[in-house]
Short mmCIF file of N, CA and C in Angstrom, two decimals:
data_model
loop_
_atom_site.label_atom_id
_atom_site.label_comp_id
_atom_site.label_asym_id
_atom_site.label_seq_id
_atom_site.Cartn_x
_atom_site.Cartn_y
_atom_site.Cartn_z
N MET A 1 -44.64 -6.17 47.68
CA MET A 1 -44.49 -7.32 46.74
C MET A 1 -43.52 -6.67 45.51
N LYS A 2 -42.58 -7.26 45.49
CA LYS A 2 -41.50 -6.71 44.32
C LYS A 2 -42.07 -7.21 42.72
N THR A 3 -42.01 -6.37 42.05
CA THR A 3 -42.12 -6.71 40.76
C THR A 3 -40.96 -6.76 39.92
N GLY A 4 -40.83 -7.58 38.65
CA GLY A 4 -39.72 -8.14 38.21
C GLY A 4 -38.87 -7.15 37.75
N LYS A 5 -39.37 -5.94 37.39
CA LYS A 5 -38.92 -4.74 36.82
C LYS A 5 -38.23 -3.71 37.94
N ASP A 6 -38.00 -4.29 39.05
CA ASP A 6 -37.83 -3.17 40.30
C ASP A 6 -36.52 -3.14 40.06
N PRO A 7 -35.84 -1.95 39.73
CA PRO A 7 -34.15 -1.84 39.98
C PRO A 7 -33.94 -1.88 41.27
N ASN A 8 -34.52 -1.84 42.20
CA ASN A 8 -34.06 -1.80 43.41
C ASN A 8 -33.79 -3.14 43.88
N GLN A 9 -32.29 -3.83 43.85
CA GLN A 9 -32.15 -5.15 44.58
C GLN A 9 -32.12 -5.56 45.75
N GLY A 10 -31.96 -4.62 46.66
CA GLY A 10 -31.92 -4.74 47.66
C GLY A 10 -30.33 -4.64 48.42
N GLU A 11 -29.96 -5.43 49.51
CA GLU A 11 -28.95 -5.36 49.73
C GLU A 11 -27.54 -5.85 49.08
N GLY A 12 -27.92 -6.93 48.48
CA GLY A 12 -26.87 -7.37 47.28
C GLY A 12 -27.47 -7.42 45.83
N ASP A 13 -26.60 -6.44 45.28
CA ASP A 13 -26.79 -6.10 43.86
C ASP A 13 -26.28 -7.33 43.25
N LYS A 14 -27.07 -7.99 42.67
CA LYS A 14 -26.75 -9.40 41.98
C LYS A 14 -26.05 -8.85 40.24
N VAL A 15 -26.83 -8.04 39.94
CA VAL A 15 -26.40 -7.47 38.45
C VAL A 15 -24.95 -6.97 38.41
N SER A 16 -24.47 -6.25 39.36
CA SER A 16 -23.11 -5.48 39.53
C SER A 16 -22.19 -6.68 39.67
N ALA A 17 -22.63 -7.32 40.63
CA ALA A 17 -21.79 -8.57 41.19
C ALA A 17 -21.45 -9.42 39.84
N ARG A 18 -22.43 -9.78 38.94
CA ARG A 18 -22.20 -10.56 37.69
C ARG A 18 -21.54 -10.10 36.79
N HIS A 19 -21.65 -8.56 36.56
CA HIS A 19 -20.66 -7.83 36.03
C HIS A 19 -19.30 -7.68 36.23
N TYR A 20 -19.18 -7.27 37.40
CA TYR A 20 -17.66 -7.26 38.02
C TYR A 20 -17.03 -8.75 37.74
N ASN A 21 -17.66 -9.47 38.05
CA ASN A 21 -17.01 -11.18 37.92
C ASN A 21 -16.78 -11.42 36.67
N ARG A 22 -17.42 -11.06 35.81
CA ARG A 22 -17.26 -11.26 34.25
C ARG A 22 -16.02 -10.48 34.00
N GLU A 23 -15.98 -9.12 34.16
CA GLU A 23 -14.82 -8.20 33.74
C GLU A 23 -13.64 -8.98 34.51
N VAL A 24 -13.69 -9.44 35.93
CA VAL A 24 -12.30 -10.15 36.65
C VAL A 24 -11.89 -11.11 35.64
N ARG A 25 -12.96 -12.05 35.27
CA ARG A 25 -12.71 -13.37 34.83
C ARG A 25 -11.82 -13.01 33.45
N ASP A 26 -12.61 -12.20 32.45
CA ASP A 26 -12.08 -11.21 31.15
C ASP A 26 -10.76 -10.99 31.39
N PHE A 27 -10.44 -10.14 32.50
CA PHE A 27 -9.13 -9.70 32.78
C PHE A 27 -8.19 -10.67 32.72
N ILE A 28 -8.29 -11.79 33.55
CA ILE A 28 -7.38 -12.97 33.67
C ILE A 28 -7.30 -13.52 32.54
N ALA A 29 -8.43 -13.86 31.87
CA ALA A 29 -8.47 -14.55 30.52
C ALA A 29 -7.54 -14.03 29.59
N ASP A 30 -7.49 -12.58 29.28
CA ASP A 30 -6.75 -12.01 28.55
C ASP A 30 -5.46 -11.88 28.93
N GLY A 31 -4.86 -12.20 30.13
CA GLY A 31 -3.47 -12.06 30.30
C GLY A 31 -2.95 -10.86 30.64
N LYS A 32 -3.76 -10.11 31.38
CA LYS A 32 -3.63 -8.76 31.61
C LYS A 32 -2.78 -8.70 33.13
N VAL A 33 -2.98 -9.54 34.03
CA VAL A 33 -2.54 -9.77 35.30
C VAL A 33 -1.23 -9.15 35.44
N ASP A 34 -0.11 -10.14 34.75
CA ASP A 34 1.15 -9.58 34.77
C ASP A 34 1.43 -8.40 34.30
N GLU A 35 1.22 -7.75 33.75
CA GLU A 35 1.35 -6.19 33.10
C GLU A 35 0.69 -5.64 34.04
N ALA A 36 -0.43 -5.64 34.51
CA ALA A 36 -0.94 -4.90 35.45
C ALA A 36 0.01 -4.84 36.94
N ALA A 37 0.47 -6.06 37.24
CA ALA A 37 1.31 -6.00 38.41
C ALA A 37 2.76 -5.14 38.38
N ARG A 38 3.26 -5.44 36.98
CA ARG A 38 4.57 -4.92 36.77
C ARG A 38 4.17 -3.15 36.81
N GLU A 39 3.16 -2.85 36.16
CA GLU A 39 2.82 -1.24 36.13
C GLU A 39 2.55 -0.78 37.62
N ALA A 40 1.89 -1.91 38.41
CA ALA A 40 1.81 -1.35 39.94
C ALA A 40 3.02 -1.24 40.68
N ALA A 41 3.99 -1.99 40.13
CA ALA A 41 5.37 -2.01 40.88
C ALA A 41 6.01 -0.73 40.46
N ARG A 42 6.08 -0.52 39.12
CA ARG A 42 7.00 0.83 38.85
C ARG A 42 6.14 2.14 39.60
N TYR A 43 4.81 1.97 39.76
CA TYR A 43 4.23 3.05 40.33
C TYR A 43 4.74 3.21 41.65
N VAL A 44 4.69 2.25 42.52
CA VAL A 44 5.14 2.11 43.87
C VAL A 44 6.68 2.41 44.12
N GLU A 45 7.27 2.05 43.22
CA GLU A 45 8.69 2.75 43.18
C GLU A 45 9.08 4.06 42.63
N SER A 46 8.31 4.52 41.78
CA SER A 46 8.36 6.03 41.56
C SER A 46 7.62 7.18 42.64
N GLU A 47 6.41 6.30 42.86
CA GLU A 47 5.50 7.06 43.74
C GLU A 47 5.32 6.72 45.07
N PRO A 48 6.34 6.47 46.26
CA PRO A 48 6.39 5.53 47.11
C PRO A 48 5.32 6.25 48.12
N ARG A 49 5.69 7.53 48.29
CA ARG A 49 4.63 8.44 49.25
C ARG A 49 3.16 7.92 48.67
N ASP A 50 2.77 8.24 47.49
CA ASP A 50 1.52 8.27 47.04
C ASP A 50 1.07 6.88 47.29
N ALA A 51 1.70 5.97 47.07
CA ALA A 51 1.16 4.65 46.87
C ALA A 51 0.91 4.07 48.16
N ASP A 52 1.94 4.58 49.17
CA ASP A 52 1.68 4.29 50.77
C ASP A 52 0.38 4.84 51.25
N ARG A 53 0.16 6.07 50.95
CA ARG A 53 -1.23 6.75 51.16
C ARG A 53 -2.04 6.03 50.81
N ALA A 54 -2.28 5.82 49.55
CA ALA A 54 -3.37 5.14 48.67
C ALA A 54 -3.44 3.50 49.47
N GLU A 55 -2.44 2.79 49.94
CA GLU A 55 -2.78 1.74 50.61
C GLU A 55 -3.41 1.72 52.03
N ARG A 56 -3.10 2.67 52.67
CA ARG A 56 -3.58 3.05 53.87
C ARG A 56 -5.11 3.41 53.67
N LYS A 57 -5.31 4.38 52.84
CA LYS A 57 -6.78 4.57 52.49
C LYS A 57 -7.48 3.26 52.01
N ALA A 58 -6.82 2.57 51.47
CA ALA A 58 -7.83 1.66 50.79
C ALA A 58 -7.92 0.41 52.09
N ARG A 59 -7.06 0.12 52.83
CA ARG A 59 -7.20 -0.57 54.22
C ARG A 59 -8.05 -0.09 55.19
N LYS A 60 -8.36 1.32 55.11
CA LYS A 60 -9.44 1.73 56.00
C LYS A 60 -10.94 1.13 55.41
N GLY A 61 -10.95 1.05 54.15
CA GLY A 61 -12.40 0.69 53.84
C GLY A 61 -13.19 2.02 53.54
N PRO A 62 -14.46 1.84 52.94
CA PRO A 62 -15.16 3.30 52.53
C PRO A 62 -14.86 4.00 53.53
N SER A 63 -15.10 5.43 53.39
CA SER A 63 -15.44 6.50 54.36
C SER A 63 -16.91 6.66 54.73
N SER A 64 -16.42 7.03 56.08
CA SER A 64 -18.23 7.31 56.53
C SER A 64 -18.89 8.17 55.78
N SER A 65 -20.14 8.25 55.94
CA SER A 65 -20.93 9.57 55.17
C SER A 65 -21.34 10.47 55.90
N LYS A 66 -21.05 10.01 57.15
CA LYS A 66 -21.49 11.13 58.27
C LYS A 66 -20.35 12.10 58.09
N VAL A 67 -21.14 13.59 58.24
CA VAL A 67 -20.27 14.59 58.08
C VAL A 67 -19.99 15.13 59.28
N SER A 68 -18.63 15.67 59.75
CA SER A 68 -18.63 16.50 61.02
C SER A 68 -19.13 17.89 61.09
N VAL A 69 -19.33 18.45 62.28
CA VAL A 69 -19.81 20.02 62.04
C VAL A 69 -19.21 20.71 61.36
N ASP A 70 -17.70 20.79 61.65
CA ASP A 70 -17.09 21.51 61.07
C ASP A 70 -16.73 21.21 59.52
N GLU A 71 -16.71 20.12 59.17
CA GLU A 71 -16.91 20.08 57.50
C GLU A 71 -18.24 20.87 56.95
N LEU A 72 -19.49 20.37 57.69
CA LEU A 72 -20.72 21.05 57.28
C LEU A 72 -20.63 22.62 57.17
N VAL A 73 -20.04 23.13 58.25
CA VAL A 73 -19.80 24.36 58.44
C VAL A 73 -19.04 25.32 57.34
N ALA A 74 -17.80 24.36 56.78
CA ALA A 74 -16.91 24.69 55.85
C ALA A 74 -17.60 24.55 54.44
N LYS A 75 -18.19 23.74 54.07
CA LYS A 75 -19.02 23.44 52.94
C LYS A 75 -19.99 24.59 53.00
N GLY A 76 -20.65 24.78 53.91
CA GLY A 76 -21.80 25.76 53.76
C GLY A 76 -21.34 27.21 53.47
N ARG A 77 -20.07 27.24 53.81
CA ARG A 77 -19.58 28.80 53.87
C ARG A 77 -18.87 29.11 52.11
N THR A 78 -18.33 27.71 51.49
CA THR A 78 -18.25 27.68 50.17
C THR A 78 -19.33 27.93 49.35
N VAL A 79 -20.43 27.41 49.83
CA VAL A 79 -21.59 27.48 48.89
C VAL A 79 -22.01 28.67 48.95
N ILE A 80 -22.13 29.49 50.13
CA ILE A 80 -22.46 30.84 50.44
C ILE A 80 -21.59 31.58 49.54
N ASP A 81 -20.59 31.63 49.61
CA ASP A 81 -19.47 32.38 48.90
C ASP A 81 -19.55 32.27 47.38
N ARG A 82 -20.05 31.00 46.83
CA ARG A 82 -20.18 30.77 45.17
C ARG A 82 -21.63 31.26 44.96
N VAL A 83 -22.57 31.48 45.78
CA VAL A 83 -23.88 31.95 45.43
C VAL A 83 -24.13 33.23 45.59
N ARG A 84 -23.33 33.99 46.82
CA ARG A 84 -23.69 35.32 47.09
C ARG A 84 -23.21 36.50 45.72
N PRO A 85 -22.49 36.08 44.85
CA PRO A 85 -22.17 37.04 43.67
C PRO A 85 -23.53 37.15 42.62
N ILE A 86 -24.12 35.72 42.73
CA ILE A 86 -25.22 35.34 41.85
C ILE A 86 -26.45 36.17 42.36
N VAL A 87 -26.73 36.36 43.54
CA VAL A 87 -27.78 36.83 44.28
C VAL A 87 -27.86 38.30 44.29
N GLU A 88 -26.57 38.90 44.40
CA GLU A 88 -26.14 40.14 44.63
C GLU A 88 -26.73 40.53 42.86
N ARG A 89 -26.45 39.86 41.83
CA ARG A 89 -26.55 40.46 40.54
C ARG A 89 -28.40 40.63 40.35
N VAL A 90 -28.78 39.42 40.90
CA VAL A 90 -30.39 39.71 40.55
C VAL A 90 -30.91 40.38 41.56
N VAL A 91 -30.62 40.48 42.61
CA VAL A 91 -31.11 41.85 43.63
C VAL A 91 -30.85 43.10 43.03
N ASP A 92 -29.63 43.23 42.16
CA ASP A 92 -29.42 44.82 41.28
C ASP A 92 -30.25 44.70 40.32
N ARG A 93 -30.54 43.51 39.61
CA ARG A 93 -31.58 43.57 38.51
C ARG A 93 -32.97 44.26 38.90
N VAL A 94 -33.38 43.40 40.17
CA VAL A 94 -34.57 43.55 40.51
C VAL A 94 -35.03 44.92 40.76
N ARG A 95 -33.90 45.43 41.77
CA ARG A 95 -34.02 46.71 42.12
C ARG A 95 -34.03 47.78 41.03
N ALA A 96 -33.03 47.46 40.02
CA ALA A 96 -32.93 48.48 38.56
C ALA A 96 -34.53 48.53 37.84
N LYS A 97 -35.11 47.16 37.79
CA LYS A 97 -36.38 47.03 37.27
C LYS A 97 -37.32 47.78 37.85
N LEU A 98 -37.47 47.58 38.99
CA LEU A 98 -38.20 48.36 39.94
C LEU A 98 -38.48 49.78 40.07
N ASN A 99 -37.17 50.39 39.92
CA ASN A 99 -36.95 51.72 39.89
C ASN A 99 -37.14 52.54 38.53
N ARG A 100 -37.35 51.70 37.61
CA ARG A 100 -37.49 52.13 36.34
C ARG A 100 -39.10 52.52 36.16
N LYS A 101 -39.56 51.68 36.77
CA LYS A 101 -41.60 51.71 36.81
C LYS A 101 -42.01 53.14 37.49
#
């Protein structure tokens, strides 16, 4: 049974939806639509390639959370490359302390 204070709202996040809808209504009521449209048009004219890439990406929708094996291996390598110097320093310190005793 759910309690009234449970932050997990299930599939439909009503709090976020209300917040978004309020922000959209305020944006329209404040008369910001025309200026935003002009700004978008200027951007499309000045950066057509980037705008086209962004539009294609937006049309695809959210990207999958699944990671390919190649991506996973590449990420693992970068983590190892970043952690290796730290581990080597710690090992050197431990060896130095053990050799002193």
